[in-house]
XYZ file of C-alpha atoms in Angstrom:
383
model
C 0.038 -0.006 0.000
C 1.228 3.470 -0.838
C -0.917 6.420 0.214
C 1.577 9.004 -1.099
C -0.492 11.446 -3.142
C 0.273 11.698 -6.811
C 1.348 15.046 -8.224
C -2.219 15.667 -9.442
C -3.707 14.702 -6.076
C -1.319 16.889 -4.137
C -1.919 19.838 -6.404
C -5.736 19.483 -6.046
C -5.370 19.161 -2.268
C -3.255 22.302 -1.978
C -5.617 24.262 -4.189
C -8.608 23.108 -2.084
C -6.779 24.060 1.125
C -6.189 27.560 -0.227
C -9.782 28.097 -1.398
C -11.364 26.719 1.760
C -8.942 28.569 3.941
C -9.526 31.884 2.136
C -13.307 31.731 1.763
C -14.657 29.451 4.488
C -14.085 32.003 7.235
C -15.946 32.302 10.508
C -17.670 35.464 9.245
C -18.890 33.812 6.030
C -20.027 30.705 7.865
C -21.991 32.828 10.279
C -23.590 34.747 7.461
C -24.584 31.464 5.722
C -26.536 30.319 8.727
C -27.795 26.807 8.065
C -27.592 27.205 4.254
C -24.761 26.724 1.811
C -22.232 29.297 0.660
C -23.086 29.716 -3.020
C -20.061 31.882 -3.683
C -17.665 29.279 -2.308
C -19.358 26.582 -4.274
C -19.036 28.596 -7.422
C -15.322 29.149 -6.742
C -14.644 25.428 -6.144
C -16.328 24.448 -9.368
C -14.598 27.181 -11.374
C -11.259 25.982 -10.074
C -12.068 22.556 -11.482
C -11.963 20.729 -8.173
C -15.209 18.867 -8.613
C -14.379 17.706 -12.115
C -10.863 16.762 -10.984
C -12.260 14.001 -8.797
C -12.877 11.914 -11.947
C -9.063 11.868 -12.506
C -7.729 11.768 -8.893
C -10.051 8.996 -7.719
C -11.548 8.308 -4.330
C -8.227 8.825 -2.529
C -7.973 12.239 -4.156
C -11.511 13.044 -3.037
C -10.717 12.019 0.526
C -7.774 14.484 0.495
C -10.103 17.229 -0.725
C -12.799 16.447 1.826
C -10.188 16.605 4.620
C -9.641 20.228 3.668
C -13.354 20.880 3.612
C -13.673 19.291 7.042
C -10.887 21.439 8.525
C -12.938 24.576 7.839
C -16.456 22.986 7.992
C -17.201 24.671 4.678
C -20.948 24.686 3.947
C -21.020 23.429 0.341
C -22.450 20.248 -1.178
C -19.039 19.065 -2.225
C -19.092 15.572 -0.655
C -22.561 14.702 -1.680
C -22.291 15.836 -5.330
C -18.920 14.069 -5.790
C -20.033 10.788 -4.172
C -23.705 10.473 -5.303
C -23.118 12.381 -8.500
C -19.739 12.349 -10.162
C -18.298 9.043 -8.833
C -21.637 7.173 -9.043
C -22.362 8.286 -12.646
C -18.766 7.742 -13.750
C -18.703 4.231 -12.287
C -22.211 2.994 -12.963
C -23.855 5.271 -15.471
C -24.511 4.362 -19.105
C -22.421 6.190 -21.823
C -25.478 8.426 -22.386
C -25.798 9.250 -18.697
C -22.127 10.074 -18.376
C -22.197 12.296 -21.429
C -25.348 14.044 -20.270
C -24.660 14.435 -16.550
C -20.916 14.581 -15.831
C -20.208 17.958 -17.442
C -22.953 19.609 -15.359
C -21.791 17.953 -12.151
C -18.210 19.083 -12.818
C -19.230 22.712 -13.379
C -21.683 22.816 -10.442
C -24.843 23.374 -12.484
C -25.945 19.842 -11.506
C -25.861 19.011 -7.813
C -26.717 15.532 -6.696
C -27.876 14.631 -3.178
C -28.136 11.067 -1.824
C -31.273 9.513 -0.371
C -29.878 6.220 0.816
C -31.826 3.858 3.089
C -30.982 3.333 6.722
C -31.006 0.099 8.662
C -34.330 0.925 10.251
C -35.997 2.091 7.025
C -39.513 1.023 6.251
C -40.883 0.808 2.716
C -43.792 3.096 2.012
C -45.601 2.128 -1.207
C -45.055 0.966 -4.795
C -46.013 1.523 -8.367
C -45.175 0.157 -11.850
C -41.914 0.670 -13.682
C -41.256 1.043 -17.352
C -38.553 -1.140 -18.906
C -36.583 0.113 -21.812
C -32.821 -0.209 -21.755
C -29.451 0.809 -20.339
C -29.341 -0.008 -16.669
C -29.848 -2.990 -14.416
C -30.957 -3.524 -10.872
C -28.718 -3.836 -7.810
C -29.294 -6.150 -4.852
C -27.563 -6.546 -1.564
C -27.729 -8.972 1.287
C -27.181 -8.259 4.911
C -28.025 -5.219 7.035
C -29.160 -2.083 5.246
C -27.283 0.413 7.372
C -25.830 3.222 5.314
C -24.821 6.850 5.284
C -28.024 8.748 6.039
C -29.238 6.266 8.590
C -32.257 8.399 9.621
C -33.592 8.078 6.053
C -36.649 6.166 4.985
C -36.729 4.033 1.892
C -38.662 4.110 -1.336
C -40.440 1.102 -2.734
C -40.673 0.507 -6.425
C -42.512 -2.498 -7.932
C -41.242 -3.274 -11.400
C -42.007 -5.993 -13.948
C -39.518 -8.838 -13.894
C -37.334 -7.307 -16.635
C -33.587 -7.532 -16.824
C -32.769 -3.892 -17.552
C -35.310 -1.412 -16.204
C -34.518 2.087 -17.462
C -37.106 4.089 -15.581
C -39.753 3.661 -12.916
C -42.210 5.518 -10.751
C -41.071 5.938 -7.160
C -43.293 6.469 -4.142
C -42.181 7.097 -0.599
C -40.813 9.497 1.903
C -37.189 10.059 2.884
C -37.275 12.100 6.142
C -33.758 13.457 5.859
C -31.662 14.105 2.707
C -28.545 16.158 3.363
C -28.002 19.063 0.972
C -31.456 18.464 -0.684
C -32.052 22.212 -0.706
C -29.069 22.642 -3.053
C -29.759 19.598 -5.249
C -30.975 19.484 -8.828
C -31.023 15.648 -8.691
C -31.334 13.038 -5.979
C -29.877 9.547 -6.091
C -32.459 7.266 -4.432
C -32.101 3.639 -3.337
C -35.373 1.729 -3.445
C -36.390 -1.132 -1.101
C -34.609 -3.597 -3.460
C -31.496 -1.520 -3.207
C -31.552 -0.346 -6.790
C -30.368 3.135 -7.598
C -32.531 5.748 -9.287
C -31.812 9.300 -10.304
C -34.720 11.675 -9.648
C -34.996 15.303 -10.601
C -35.471 17.310 -7.428
C -37.980 19.611 -9.144
C -40.223 16.639 -9.980
C -40.540 15.413 -6.421
C -43.995 15.711 -4.895
C -42.609 17.770 -2.001
C -39.321 18.937 -0.647
C -39.411 20.545 2.803
C -36.486 22.027 4.731
C -35.175 20.055 7.686
C -32.665 21.388 10.184
C -29.981 18.958 11.393
C -27.324 19.142 14.064
C -24.919 20.402 11.387
C -25.879 23.023 8.764
C -26.196 20.608 5.857
C -29.070 22.309 3.946
C -31.130 19.133 4.447
C -34.664 18.484 3.441
C -37.516 15.924 3.578
C -38.124 14.273 0.220
C -41.598 13.055 -0.770
C -42.066 11.035 -3.916
C -45.540 10.199 -5.298
C -45.265 8.253 -8.553
C -42.222 10.326 -9.372
C -40.196 9.206 -12.365
C -36.799 7.786 -11.640
C -33.965 6.922 -14.054
C -32.178 3.695 -13.231
C -28.448 3.913 -12.520
C -26.178 0.924 -12.521
C -26.465 -2.838 -12.547
C -26.104 -5.436 -9.831
C -23.591 -4.347 -7.219
C -23.914 -0.623 -7.808
C -25.567 -0.079 -4.445
C -22.756 -1.928 -2.608
C -20.073 0.108 -4.346
C -21.896 3.359 -3.685
C -22.374 2.516 -0.034
C -18.685 1.731 0.447
C -17.678 4.802 -1.480
C -19.854 7.045 0.641
C -18.594 5.601 3.921
C -15.013 6.126 2.820
C -15.603 9.635 1.611
C -17.454 10.833 4.678
C -14.836 9.227 6.936
C -12.332 11.420 5.099
C -14.539 14.437 5.813
C -14.634 13.416 9.483
C -10.818 13.223 9.529
C -10.683 16.879 8.467
C -13.324 17.947 10.971
C -11.303 16.293 13.770
C -8.014 17.818 12.547
C -9.583 21.218 12.451
C -11.014 20.844 15.993
C -7.686 19.642 17.357
C -5.750 22.388 15.655
C -8.008 24.983 17.312
C -7.559 23.273 20.695
C -3.791 23.274 20.303
C -3.753 26.968 19.425
C -6.026 27.795 22.392
C -4.082 25.799 24.993
C -0.782 27.277 23.870
C -2.085 30.807 24.019
C -4.120 30.501 27.266
C -2.136 30.672 30.448
C -2.989 29.475 33.968
C -0.793 30.366 36.915
C 1.859 31.754 34.591
C 2.088 28.704 32.397
C 0.352 27.782 29.148
C -2.455 25.216 29.502
C -0.590 23.122 26.954
C 2.246 22.547 29.459
C -0.079 20.606 31.754
C 0.183 16.835 31.481
C -3.601 16.270 31.522
C -4.023 18.571 28.551
C -1.159 16.896 26.710
C -2.617 13.450 27.239
C -6.050 14.473 26.029
C -4.541 16.141 22.918
C -2.371 13.126 22.218
C -5.301 10.725 22.405
C -7.254 13.006 20.047
C -4.322 13.093 17.588
C -4.067 9.281 17.542
C -7.833 8.974 16.961
C -7.614 11.486 14.137
C -4.744 9.635 12.490
C -6.666 6.323 12.799
C -9.656 7.872 10.920
C -7.351 9.260 8.282
C -5.308 6.058 7.630
C -8.302 3.760 7.505
C -10.084 6.161 5.071
C -6.887 6.282 2.924
C -6.651 2.516 2.837
C -10.269 1.987 1.789
C -9.977 4.727 -0.842
C -6.692 3.391 -2.208
C -8.114 -0.054 -2.478
C -11.123 1.141 -4.535
C -8.829 3.095 -6.802
C -6.684 0.004 -7.313
C -9.724 -2.150 -8.136
C -9.405 -4.264 -4.942
C -12.318 -5.315 -2.697
C -12.833 -2.605 -0.060
C -16.291 -2.964 1.561
C -14.991 -4.117 4.941
C -12.222 -1.523 4.805
C -14.839 1.121 4.220
C -16.775 -0.164 7.248
C -13.589 -0.006 9.339
C -13.056 3.585 8.274
C -16.708 4.419 9.049
C -16.384 2.837 12.495
C -13.301 4.848 13.348
C -14.917 8.029 11.947
C -18.000 7.467 14.068
C -16.484 6.228 17.345
C -13.184 8.149 17.397
C -14.657 11.194 15.651
C -17.098 11.984 18.447
C -14.325 11.574 21.001
C -12.087 14.019 19.215
C -14.693 16.746 18.830
C -15.656 16.404 22.491
C -11.983 16.689 23.380
C -11.613 19.820 21.179
C -14.520 21.458 22.895
C -13.450 20.354 26.333
C -9.901 21.752 25.943
C -11.417 25.167 25.186
C -12.793 25.270 28.692
C -15.650 27.742 29.128
C -15.096 29.113 25.624
C -15.955 25.775 24.198
C -19.498 26.071 25.603
C -20.060 29.232 23.506
C -22.362 28.318 20.651
C -20.853 31.122 18.575
C -17.273 29.915 19.015
C -15.726 28.364 15.870
C -14.804 25.163 17.684
C -18.518 24.516 18.325
C -19.054 24.171 14.603
C -16.592 21.303 14.536
C -18.433 19.697 17.384
C -21.739 19.868 15.482
C -20.221 18.497 12.330
C -18.474 15.661 14.243
C -21.666 14.554 15.910
C -23.665 14.820 12.660
C -21.153 12.670 10.823
C -21.259 10.144 13.675
C -25.007 9.772 13.134
C -24.793 9.950 9.367
C -22.304 7.054 9.182
C -24.695 4.842 11.159
C -23.189 5.190 14.664
C -20.320 3.002 15.706
C -22.329 0.162 17.235
C -24.341 -0.402 14.041
C -21.311 -0.280 11.814
C -19.429 -2.637 14.070
C -22.299 -5.099 14.007
C -22.329 -5.145 10.245
C -18.595 -5.568 10.105
C -18.740 -8.406 12.607
C -21.417 -10.217 10.664
C -19.355 -9.977 7.485
C -16.365 -11.453 9.321
C -18.398 -14.185 10.948
C -19.895 -15.151 7.533
C -16.413 -15.299 5.971
C -17.148 -12.356 3.648
C -14.397 -10.067 4.869
C -11.760 -9.101 2.325
C -8.036 -9.442 2.936
């Protein structure tokens, strides 16, 4: 394994770090409230960072999402790259790739992900139309996934091999970045993937989450969906999403810890910096090790995908570290700020909110660990 970034990956990471650092400031984040920063999103797309993901792979995307996480930038970067660019590039038909990828790359097409959670309940069904191009995906085992609060959508289709479109009915209570989306990638109760135009949904209502992710409640009532991918597409999308959002969590934790280090070095108690105290050093060291564990497991899963190796269990491992260790790190970051950490307006509190939101979005550590354990017990774990 070699996680050393290529020249292209390093250049994209450095450019992302500069743009996020310059534009995702405390003042701009405060002005954005719970919405997205349209100006920052436009700048990222104009710089070619979204389109670059097609060339730098999932490992490159993880590097970019680390930089987003460090500044908790409020843009639909992760969702549009995972559920849009990478999903269409890997599983779309030639026509879908030609039609959708240029818009995703320049930011005029934003794709959100409505992926079922382990406790999801099917709502209703309708007929599907079979034409061409895409197949259905199936998956055994638990249905836990990023977006675990989500509901699922049922679609009853004729027994055809390659359904191209169908009518979807159901409600997904929480879809992150739905308010920014032009399209939504939906997984039905058979774990097939469908692209839905957000404007054609029966209803889309704003929902406020722990983190400011411009989320919404998606209602579909016989809404047309365009099939994406064949058997196995759902599995790959799920593992890709887990890996990418683990990388985002690594950045959130790194940003929280960097703020804590800066605060404890500047703040003095009894004539000595707080950072000189052994208790502070131990907490910071534990947080650093947790952050590195999230980072290296996300790198490994991403590298394996880019190399064409099995990576589902590695993605689960990264998700577990991001969930379990991530919430420890953001708690530590807030704790080391003392009373200032309790201030809801303090920048470190934003990292705390993102860290807790990502913990929930990845399925929570216990659920992820259960799924990983079942794969190992059934002899399905990769080596």
